Short mmCIF file of C-alpha atoms and ligand atoms in Angstrom, two decimals:
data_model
loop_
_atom_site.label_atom_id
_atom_site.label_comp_id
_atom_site.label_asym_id
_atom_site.label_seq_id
_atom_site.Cartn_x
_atom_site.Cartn_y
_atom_site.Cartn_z
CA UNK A 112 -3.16 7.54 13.67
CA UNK A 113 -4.75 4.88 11.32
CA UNK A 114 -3.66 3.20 8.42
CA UNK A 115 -6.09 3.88 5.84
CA UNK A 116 -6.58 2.28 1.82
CA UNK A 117 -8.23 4.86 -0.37
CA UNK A 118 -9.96 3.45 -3.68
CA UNK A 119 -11.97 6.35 -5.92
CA UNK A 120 -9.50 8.95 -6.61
CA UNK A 121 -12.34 11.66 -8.49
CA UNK A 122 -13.21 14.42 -8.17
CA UNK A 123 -14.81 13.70 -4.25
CA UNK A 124 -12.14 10.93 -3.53
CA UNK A 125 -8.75 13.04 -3.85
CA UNK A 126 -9.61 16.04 -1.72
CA UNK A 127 -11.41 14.11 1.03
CA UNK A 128 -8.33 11.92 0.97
CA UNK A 129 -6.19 14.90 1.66
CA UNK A 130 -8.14 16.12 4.35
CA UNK A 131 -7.00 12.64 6.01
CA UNK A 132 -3.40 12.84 5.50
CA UNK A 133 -3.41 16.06 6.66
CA UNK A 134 -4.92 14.89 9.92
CA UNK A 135 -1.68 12.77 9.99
CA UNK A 136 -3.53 9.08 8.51
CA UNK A 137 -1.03 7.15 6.37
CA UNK A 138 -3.02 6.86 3.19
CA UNK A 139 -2.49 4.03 0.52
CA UNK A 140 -4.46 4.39 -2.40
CA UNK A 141 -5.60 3.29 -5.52
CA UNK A 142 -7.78 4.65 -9.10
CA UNK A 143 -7.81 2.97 -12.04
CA UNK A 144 -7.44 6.53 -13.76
CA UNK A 145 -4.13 7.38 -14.09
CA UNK A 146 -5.37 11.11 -14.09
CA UNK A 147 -6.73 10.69 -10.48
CA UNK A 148 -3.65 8.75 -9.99
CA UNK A 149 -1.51 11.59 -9.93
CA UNK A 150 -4.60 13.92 -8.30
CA UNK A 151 -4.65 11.22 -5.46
CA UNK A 152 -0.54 11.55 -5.19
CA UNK A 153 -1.14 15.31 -5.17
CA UNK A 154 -3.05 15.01 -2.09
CA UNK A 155 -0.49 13.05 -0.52
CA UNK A 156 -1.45 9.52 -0.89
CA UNK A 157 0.65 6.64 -1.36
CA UNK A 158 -0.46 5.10 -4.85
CA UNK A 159 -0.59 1.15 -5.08
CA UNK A 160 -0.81 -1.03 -7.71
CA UNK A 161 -4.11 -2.39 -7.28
CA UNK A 162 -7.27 -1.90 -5.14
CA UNK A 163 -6.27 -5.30 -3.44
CA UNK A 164 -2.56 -3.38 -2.46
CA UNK A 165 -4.63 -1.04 -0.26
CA UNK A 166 -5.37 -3.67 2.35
CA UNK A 167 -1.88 -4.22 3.49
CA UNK A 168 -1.60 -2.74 6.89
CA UNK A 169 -5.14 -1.10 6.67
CA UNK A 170 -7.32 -0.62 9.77
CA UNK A 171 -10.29 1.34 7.69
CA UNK A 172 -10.64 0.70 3.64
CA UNK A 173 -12.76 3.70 2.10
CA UNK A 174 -14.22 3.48 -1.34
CA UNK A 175 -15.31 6.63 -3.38
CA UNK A 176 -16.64 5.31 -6.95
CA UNK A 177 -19.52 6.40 -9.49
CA UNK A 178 -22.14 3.50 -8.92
CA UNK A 179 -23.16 0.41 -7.55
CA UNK A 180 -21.98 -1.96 -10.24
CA UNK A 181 -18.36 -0.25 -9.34
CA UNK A 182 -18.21 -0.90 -5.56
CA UNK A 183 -19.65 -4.53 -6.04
CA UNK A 184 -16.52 -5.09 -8.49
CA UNK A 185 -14.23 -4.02 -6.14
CA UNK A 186 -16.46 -5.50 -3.21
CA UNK A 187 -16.32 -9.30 -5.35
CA UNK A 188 -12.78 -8.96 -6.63
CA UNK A 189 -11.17 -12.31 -5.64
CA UNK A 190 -8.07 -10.18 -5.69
CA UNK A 191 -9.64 -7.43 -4.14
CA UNK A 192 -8.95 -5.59 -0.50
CA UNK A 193 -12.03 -7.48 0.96
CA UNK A 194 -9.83 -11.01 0.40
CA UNK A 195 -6.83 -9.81 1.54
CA UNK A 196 -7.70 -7.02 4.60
CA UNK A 197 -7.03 -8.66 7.80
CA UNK A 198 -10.19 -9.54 9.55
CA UNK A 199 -11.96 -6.99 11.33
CA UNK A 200 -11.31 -4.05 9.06
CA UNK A 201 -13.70 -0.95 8.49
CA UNK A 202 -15.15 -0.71 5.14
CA UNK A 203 -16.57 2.56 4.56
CA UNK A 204 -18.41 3.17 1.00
CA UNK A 205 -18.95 6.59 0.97
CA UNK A 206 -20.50 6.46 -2.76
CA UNK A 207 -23.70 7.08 -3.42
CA UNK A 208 -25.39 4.07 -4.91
CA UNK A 209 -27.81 2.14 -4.97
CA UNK A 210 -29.65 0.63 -1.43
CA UNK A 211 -29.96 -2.68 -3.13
CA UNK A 212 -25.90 -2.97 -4.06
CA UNK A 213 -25.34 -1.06 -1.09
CA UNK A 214 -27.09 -3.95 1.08
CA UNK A 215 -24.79 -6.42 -1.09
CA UNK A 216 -21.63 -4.84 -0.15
CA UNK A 217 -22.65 -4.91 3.52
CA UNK A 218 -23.49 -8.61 3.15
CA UNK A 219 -20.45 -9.38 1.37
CA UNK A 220 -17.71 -7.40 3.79
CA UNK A 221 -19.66 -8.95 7.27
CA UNK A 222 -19.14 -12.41 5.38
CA UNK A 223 -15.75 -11.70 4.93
CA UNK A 224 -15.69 -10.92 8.88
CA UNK A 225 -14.94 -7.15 8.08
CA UNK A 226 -16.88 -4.08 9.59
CA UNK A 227 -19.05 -2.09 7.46
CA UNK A 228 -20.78 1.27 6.74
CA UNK A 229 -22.21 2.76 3.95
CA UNK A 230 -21.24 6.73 4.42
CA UNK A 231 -22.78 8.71 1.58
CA UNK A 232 -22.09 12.81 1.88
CA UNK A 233 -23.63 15.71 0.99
CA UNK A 234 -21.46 19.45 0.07
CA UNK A 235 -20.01 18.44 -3.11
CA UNK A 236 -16.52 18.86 -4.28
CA UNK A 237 -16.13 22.24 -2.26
CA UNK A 238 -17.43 20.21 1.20
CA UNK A 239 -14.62 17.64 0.21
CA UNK A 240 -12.22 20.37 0.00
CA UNK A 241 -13.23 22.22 3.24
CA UNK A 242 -13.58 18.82 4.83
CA UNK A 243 -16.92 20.25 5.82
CA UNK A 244 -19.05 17.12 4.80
CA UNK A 245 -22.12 16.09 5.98
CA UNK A 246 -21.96 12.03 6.58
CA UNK A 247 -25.41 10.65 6.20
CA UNK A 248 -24.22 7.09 7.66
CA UNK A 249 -25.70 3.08 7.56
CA UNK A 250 -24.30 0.33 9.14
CA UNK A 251 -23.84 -1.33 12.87
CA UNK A 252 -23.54 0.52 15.91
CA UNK A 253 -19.84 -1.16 16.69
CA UNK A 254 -19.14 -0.34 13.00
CA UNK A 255 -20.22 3.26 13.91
CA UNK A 256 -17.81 3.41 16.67
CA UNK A 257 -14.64 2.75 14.78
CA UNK A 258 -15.60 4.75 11.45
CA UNK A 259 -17.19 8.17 13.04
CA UNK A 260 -13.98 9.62 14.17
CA UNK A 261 -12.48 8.76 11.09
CA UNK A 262 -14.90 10.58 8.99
CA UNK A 263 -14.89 13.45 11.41
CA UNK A 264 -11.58 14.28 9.81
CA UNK A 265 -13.61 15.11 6.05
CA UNK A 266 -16.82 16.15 7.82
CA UNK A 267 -18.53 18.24 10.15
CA UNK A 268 -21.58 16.52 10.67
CA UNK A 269 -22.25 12.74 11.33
CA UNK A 270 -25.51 11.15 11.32
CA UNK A 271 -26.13 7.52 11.90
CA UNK A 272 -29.35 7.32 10.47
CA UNK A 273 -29.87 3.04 11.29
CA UNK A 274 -28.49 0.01 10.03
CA UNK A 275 -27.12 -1.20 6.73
CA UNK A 276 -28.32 0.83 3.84
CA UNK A 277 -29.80 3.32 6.23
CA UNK A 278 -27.27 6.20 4.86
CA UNK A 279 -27.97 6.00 1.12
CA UNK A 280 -31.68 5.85 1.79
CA UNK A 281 -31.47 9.11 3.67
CA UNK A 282 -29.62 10.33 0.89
CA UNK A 283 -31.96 9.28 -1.76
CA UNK A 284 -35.24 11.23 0.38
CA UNK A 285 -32.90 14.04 0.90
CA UNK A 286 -32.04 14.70 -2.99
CA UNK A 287 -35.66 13.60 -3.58
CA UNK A 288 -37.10 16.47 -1.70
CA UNK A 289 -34.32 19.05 -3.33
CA UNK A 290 -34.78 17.64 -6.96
CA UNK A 291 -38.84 18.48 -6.69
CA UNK A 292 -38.36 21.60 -4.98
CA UNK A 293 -35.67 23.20 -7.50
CA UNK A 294 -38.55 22.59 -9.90
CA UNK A 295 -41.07 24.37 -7.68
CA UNK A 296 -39.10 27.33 -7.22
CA UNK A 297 -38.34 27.29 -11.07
CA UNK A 298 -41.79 27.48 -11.63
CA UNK A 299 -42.73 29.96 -9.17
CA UNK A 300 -40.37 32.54 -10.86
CA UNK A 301 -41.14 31.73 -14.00
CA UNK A 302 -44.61 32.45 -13.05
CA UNK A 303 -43.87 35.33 -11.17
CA UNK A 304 -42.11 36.79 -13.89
CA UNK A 305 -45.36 36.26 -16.36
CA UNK A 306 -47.27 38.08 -13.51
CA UNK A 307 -45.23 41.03 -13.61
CA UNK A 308 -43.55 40.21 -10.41
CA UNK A 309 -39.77 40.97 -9.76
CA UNK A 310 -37.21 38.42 -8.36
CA UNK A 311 -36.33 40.18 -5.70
CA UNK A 312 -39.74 41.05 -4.62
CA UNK A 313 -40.46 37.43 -4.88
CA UNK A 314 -37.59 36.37 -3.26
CA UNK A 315 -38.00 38.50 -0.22
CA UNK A 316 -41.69 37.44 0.24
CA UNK A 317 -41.35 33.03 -0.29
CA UNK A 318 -37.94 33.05 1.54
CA UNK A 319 -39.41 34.90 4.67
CA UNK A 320 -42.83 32.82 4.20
CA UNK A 321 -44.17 29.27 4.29
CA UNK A 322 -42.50 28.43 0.51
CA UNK A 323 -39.13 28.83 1.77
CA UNK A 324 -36.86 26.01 1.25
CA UNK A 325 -33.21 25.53 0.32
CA UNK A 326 -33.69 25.85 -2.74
CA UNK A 327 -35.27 29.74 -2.60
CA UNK A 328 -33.12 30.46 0.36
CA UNK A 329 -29.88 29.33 0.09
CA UNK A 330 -29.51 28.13 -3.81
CA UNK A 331 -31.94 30.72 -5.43
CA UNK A 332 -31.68 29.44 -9.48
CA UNK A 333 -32.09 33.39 -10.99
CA UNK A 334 -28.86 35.59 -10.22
CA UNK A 335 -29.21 38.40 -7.74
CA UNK A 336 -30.79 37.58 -4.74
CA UNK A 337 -28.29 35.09 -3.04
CA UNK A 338 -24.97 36.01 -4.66
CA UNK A 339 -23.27 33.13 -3.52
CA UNK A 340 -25.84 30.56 -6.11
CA UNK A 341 -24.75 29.36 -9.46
CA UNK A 342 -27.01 31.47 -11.09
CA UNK A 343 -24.51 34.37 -10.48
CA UNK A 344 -21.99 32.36 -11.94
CA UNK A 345 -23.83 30.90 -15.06
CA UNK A 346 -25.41 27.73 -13.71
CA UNK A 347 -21.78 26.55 -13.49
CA UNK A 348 -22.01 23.57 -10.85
CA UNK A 349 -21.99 22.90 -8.05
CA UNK A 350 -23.91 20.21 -8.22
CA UNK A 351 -24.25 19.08 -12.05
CA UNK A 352 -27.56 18.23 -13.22
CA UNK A 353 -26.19 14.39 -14.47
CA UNK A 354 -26.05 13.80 -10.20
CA UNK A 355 -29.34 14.88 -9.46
CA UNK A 356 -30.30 13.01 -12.21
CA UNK A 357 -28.47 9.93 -11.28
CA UNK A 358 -30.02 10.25 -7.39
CA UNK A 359 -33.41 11.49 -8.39
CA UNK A 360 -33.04 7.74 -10.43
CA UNK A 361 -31.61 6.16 -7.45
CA UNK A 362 -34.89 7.58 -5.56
CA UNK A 363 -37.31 5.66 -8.29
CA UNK A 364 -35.63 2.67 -8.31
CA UNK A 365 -35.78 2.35 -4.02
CA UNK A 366 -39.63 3.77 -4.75
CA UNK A 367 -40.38 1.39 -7.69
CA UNK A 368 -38.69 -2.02 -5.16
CA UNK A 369 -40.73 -0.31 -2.23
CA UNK A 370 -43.43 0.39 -3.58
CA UNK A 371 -43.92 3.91 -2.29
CA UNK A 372 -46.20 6.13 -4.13
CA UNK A 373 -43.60 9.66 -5.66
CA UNK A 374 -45.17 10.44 -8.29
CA UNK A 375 -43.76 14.11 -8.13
CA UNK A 376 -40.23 12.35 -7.68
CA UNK A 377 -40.71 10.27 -10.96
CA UNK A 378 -42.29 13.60 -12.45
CA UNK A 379 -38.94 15.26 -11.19
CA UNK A 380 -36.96 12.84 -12.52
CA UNK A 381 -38.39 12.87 -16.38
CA UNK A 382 -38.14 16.72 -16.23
CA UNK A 383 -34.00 16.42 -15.22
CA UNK A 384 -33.83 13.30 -17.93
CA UNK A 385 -35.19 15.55 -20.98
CA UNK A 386 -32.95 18.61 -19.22
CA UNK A 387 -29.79 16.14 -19.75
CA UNK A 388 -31.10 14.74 -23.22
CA UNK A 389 -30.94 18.57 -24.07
CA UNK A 390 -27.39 18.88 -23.78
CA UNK A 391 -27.34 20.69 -20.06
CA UNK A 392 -26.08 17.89 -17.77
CA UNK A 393 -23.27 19.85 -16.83
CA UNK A 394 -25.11 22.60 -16.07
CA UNK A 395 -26.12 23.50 -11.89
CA UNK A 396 -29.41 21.84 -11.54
CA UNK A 397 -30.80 25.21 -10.73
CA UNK A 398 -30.49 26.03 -14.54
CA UNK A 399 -33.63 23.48 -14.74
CA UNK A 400 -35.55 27.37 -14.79
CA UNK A 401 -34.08 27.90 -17.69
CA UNK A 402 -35.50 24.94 -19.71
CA UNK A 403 -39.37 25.41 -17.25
CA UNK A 404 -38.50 29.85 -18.86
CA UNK A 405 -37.95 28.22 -22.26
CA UNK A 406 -41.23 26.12 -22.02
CA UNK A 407 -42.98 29.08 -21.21
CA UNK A 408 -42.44 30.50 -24.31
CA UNK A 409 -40.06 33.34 -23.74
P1 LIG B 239 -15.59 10.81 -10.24
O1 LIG B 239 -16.11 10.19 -11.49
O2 LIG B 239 -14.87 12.12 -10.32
O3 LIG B 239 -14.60 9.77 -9.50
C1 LIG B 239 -14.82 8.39 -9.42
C2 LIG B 239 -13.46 7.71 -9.60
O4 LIG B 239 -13.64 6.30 -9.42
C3 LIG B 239 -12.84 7.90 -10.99
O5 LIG B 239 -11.56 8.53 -10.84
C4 LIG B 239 -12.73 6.48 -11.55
O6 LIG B 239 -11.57 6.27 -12.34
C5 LIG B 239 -12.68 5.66 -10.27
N1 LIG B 239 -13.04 4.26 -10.44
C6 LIG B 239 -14.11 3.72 -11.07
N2 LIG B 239 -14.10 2.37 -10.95
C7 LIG B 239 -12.99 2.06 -10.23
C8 LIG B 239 -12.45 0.82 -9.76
N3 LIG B 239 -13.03 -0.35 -10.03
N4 LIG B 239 -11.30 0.88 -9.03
C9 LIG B 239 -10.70 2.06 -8.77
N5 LIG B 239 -11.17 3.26 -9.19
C10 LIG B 239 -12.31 3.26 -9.90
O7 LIG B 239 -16.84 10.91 -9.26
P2 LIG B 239 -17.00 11.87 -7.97
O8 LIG B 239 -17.59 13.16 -8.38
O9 LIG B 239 -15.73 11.85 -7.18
O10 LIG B 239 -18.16 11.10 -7.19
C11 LIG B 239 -17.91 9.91 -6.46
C12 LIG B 239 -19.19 9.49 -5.77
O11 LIG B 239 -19.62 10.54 -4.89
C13 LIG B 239 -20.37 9.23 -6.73
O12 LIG B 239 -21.08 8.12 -6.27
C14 LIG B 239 -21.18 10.52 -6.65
O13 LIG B 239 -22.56 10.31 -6.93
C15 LIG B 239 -20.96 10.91 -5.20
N6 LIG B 239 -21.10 12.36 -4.94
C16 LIG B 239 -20.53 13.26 -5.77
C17 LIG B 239 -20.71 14.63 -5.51
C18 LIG B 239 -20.07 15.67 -6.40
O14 LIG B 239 -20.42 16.85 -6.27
N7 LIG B 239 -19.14 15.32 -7.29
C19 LIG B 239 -21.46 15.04 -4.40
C20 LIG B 239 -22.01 14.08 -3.54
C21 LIG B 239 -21.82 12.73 -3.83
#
């Protein structure tokens, strides 16, 4: 089993840690929160003093933090587990940031003669739990090769989706797509409704016909239809409207660099910027019906 540093001890970062020590990894790991300190210790990790302490020993040095600017800090830290890992370590940022930082860190570990990956997931907090993550992974074949079984221990699926950066652009188009089509559904019942039109009538015809999506199917945002979506359990998250948000950003800002025509991305984007400006950004993103309802005039 491998020695492994932990750094990013949230709400993702503790449970996917204790999915590794259960799989019998030595864990040393690190959070400037004292909080996720003591969540991190929970889960069985061995808490250092500093994100530099996690090197000692390591063979693979994961990092789960909010943003770019965060895993560049860490990344550049002169102090930090990139200057003292011994060479040929695996440094997996499973964050989701931004491609442009992400591209950075890769630059900056390979110069440091380290391995690499960028490893943003998808399944949230109760995914991290379940160690039932999907990996959505960027980064060199040979880097591949050392960090998929490692991440097969807090995922079921693996994709290597192409070289550096390749992961959090896959995640950006995926949240892209699921940001835009939350609003469509929203719409379409909020329409329906107007029409006279039941949910579950609704439901039964778009989620059988060509406007299903995950969005109808699996997450539908009004209560009834699929029991197991947050609009049974009052649009409390899983997955907070401040993250889609904060990727449906991320999208614009790969888009705006790119160039890429999304105009119903940006659109998607505004419409989750005014939802958070109006006091819901902890609220499941499907609650964005609420707000389309509210504009509707009812
Ligand atoms: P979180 O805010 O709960 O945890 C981040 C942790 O990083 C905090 O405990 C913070 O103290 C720590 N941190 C910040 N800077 C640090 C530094 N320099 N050194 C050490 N620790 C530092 O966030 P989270 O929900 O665990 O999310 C982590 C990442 O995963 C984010 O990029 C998020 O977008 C992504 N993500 C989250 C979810 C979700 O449902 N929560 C789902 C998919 C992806």
């Amino acid at each position: 089993m491998a020695t492994i540093g932990f750094i990013g001890l949230g709400n993702m970062g503790a449970p996917m840690l204790a999915n590794l020590v259960k799989a019998g990894h030595r864990v040393s790991a690190f959070d400037l929160s004292e909080q996720a300190q003591k969540a991190g210790a929970n889960a069985g990790g061995q808490i250092v003093k500093s994100a530099g302490d996690v090197a000692a020993g390591a063979d693979v040095i994961i990092t789960m933090l909010p943003a770019g600017k965060h895993v560049l800090s860490v990344y550049n830290d002169p102090q930090g587990p990139l200057a003292r890992a011994k060479a040929g370590t695996l440094f997996v940022d499973c964050s989701t940031i931004d491609v442009a930082s992400s591209r950075t860190a890769h630059a900056s570990a390979q110069k440091a003669g380290m391995l690499s990956l960028d490893a943003p997931v998808s399944g949230g907090v109760g995914g991290a739990t379940a160690g039932t993550l999907t990996f959505m992974v960027g980064g060199s074949d040979k880097a591949f090769g050392v960090g998929q079984p490692v991440l097969a221990h807090m995922g079921k699926k693996i994709v290597h989706c192409g070289g550096d950066g390749a992961g959090q652009a896959a995640k950006i188009c995926n949240n892209m797509v699921l940001g835009i089509s939350m609003i469509a559904v929203g719409e379409a019942f909020v329409l329906g409704e107007k029409l006279g039109l039941s949910h579950q009538a609704l439901f039964d015809v778009v989620s059988t016909a060509s406007g299903q999506c995950w969005s109808m199917n699996s997450y539908c945002p009004v209560p009834g239809p699929v029991p197991t979506s947050p609009a049974n359990n009052d649009y409390k998250p899983g997955f907070a409207a401040e993250l889609m948000l904060k990727d449906l950003s991320l999208a614009m800002e790969a888009a705006h660099t790119a160039h890429a025509d999304c105009a119903l991305g940006a659109h998607a984007r505004d419409i989750y910027d005014t939802f958070k400006a109006e006091g819901h950004a902890d609220q499941d993103f499907s609650a964005i019906i609420n707000a389309i309802r509210a504009r509707s005039g009812e």
